[in-house]
Amino acid sequence: MTMNDDLPIFDGHNDALQSIYRPKNETPRPFFERTDQGHTDLPRMREGGYGGGFFAVFVPSGTPDDGFPGADPKSDQAAYDLPMPPAIELATAQSVTMKAVACLLQLEARSDGQIKVIRTAGELVDSLHRQKIAMVLHFEGAEAIDTELNALHVFYQAGLRSLGLAWSRPNDFAHGVPFRFPGSPDTGPGLSDAGRSLVKTCNRLGILVDLAHINEKGFWNAAEISEAPLVVTHAGVHALCPSTRNLTDKQLDAVGETGGVIGINFHVGFLRKDGLLDPETPLSRIADHVDYVAQRIGIEHVALGSDFDGAVMPLELGDVSGMPKIISLLRKKGYDHDALCKVTHQNWIRVLEQTWVK
Ligand SMILES: [Zn+2]
């Protein structure tokens, strides 16, 4: 790897799978060769010192509005309130998900040992050491799981180790937040009974419960029930950018108290005080969110959750090959080697060790 051999970056959220399995049947993007499409491919991961992360399976809503949440930088209208996409049918979600999981397993099989689908914390540590790309199978929303949880057991055996209770729409278990700015994440009802038993079953199986995208009532319900550290794989700080997708101080404190972790999202619309969808957003805004969480709840509880291939990145960063710029920025701000180890991978390893035990 490049300049950060001993600081492999393990990422809380990457949406590259979607561009490869193509839920809408567009031409798949190459992954093993370097292109300038999207944010992630194997050569660019190597260039950026990117050790892997949570690779999301996402079921598109099928609504025409596929834009990225944020206020138009060319207008002076800073506020937005996007409609909540409708719930998804189980059969639709399962067929897309089956395709996506197969895609991940085939990537591993075709990678000539360069990619490892991670099922235990030991495998994660080992892969980061040996510079294999570590991919954790993550579902961004529980739409592919039936309320009897049969599919949860099946997908667990296929490699599922992280489950977001909701994306930004309702499902049988939980309600996500609509994309709104400015706005509070307290946007609707909490977990259903099925949602509560989903959390308990994930705890028992050793599947991480991700609280990104969920509304505040659902967050607090999950916090009450869950026996694992609270984790938000990709989000920001509400006090720095009052989007519904960001966490209030009270939520940050709860994550800290349980020994959990927050992956700071790089989506420009969730970084800025004014909520603008502005690619000129400086990288220092990402560092601001890292600083805020580190100062409020401790360096043990902050990590990175880029949202590569699912969000608008700062131009200064570009794509995954630009990750060393974030490391050197943090280093300049006074983060020493020990702190950088925690933010880049150690915090994730600790939380996964505690969550995946069984
Ligand atoms: Zn997301």
PDB file of N, CA and C and ligand atoms in Angstrom, residues 13 140 167 213 234 245, ligand 1:
ATOM      1  N   HIS A  13     -19.153   2.820   5.664  1.00  0.00           N
ATOM      2  CA  HIS A  13     -20.197   2.693   4.640  1.00  0.00           C
ATOM      3  C   HIS A  13     -19.668   2.933   3.234  1.00  0.00           C
ATOM      4  N   GLU A 140     -28.595  -2.089   4.000  1.00  0.00           N
ATOM      5  CA  GLU A 140     -28.997  -0.729   4.354  1.00  0.00           C
ATOM      6  C   GLU A 140     -30.523  -0.663   4.406  1.00  0.00           C
ATOM      7  N   TRP A 167     -33.702   2.282   6.083  1.00  0.00           N
ATOM      8  CA  TRP A 167     -33.165   3.375   5.283  1.00  0.00           C
ATOM      9  C   TRP A 167     -34.181   4.506   5.434  1.00  0.00           C
ATOM     10  N   HIS A 213     -29.799   6.413   9.526  1.00  0.00           N
ATOM     11  CA  HIS A 213     -31.064   6.615   8.799  1.00  0.00           C
ATOM     12  C   HIS A 213     -32.314   6.439   9.653  1.00  0.00           C
ATOM     13  N   HIS A 234     -22.789   5.634   9.283  1.00  0.00           N
ATOM     14  CA  HIS A 234     -22.483   6.820   8.471  1.00  0.00           C
ATOM     15  C   HIS A 234     -23.472   7.940   8.793  1.00  0.00           C
ATOM     16  N   ARG A 245     -30.515  13.609   9.041  1.00  0.00           N
ATOM     17  CA  ARG A 245     -29.616  12.449   9.010  1.00  0.00           C
ATOM     18  C   ARG A 245     -28.497  12.505  10.052  1.00  0.00           C
TER      19      ARG A 245
HETATM   20 ZN    ZN B   1     -27.027   5.796   3.694  1.00  0.00          ZN
END
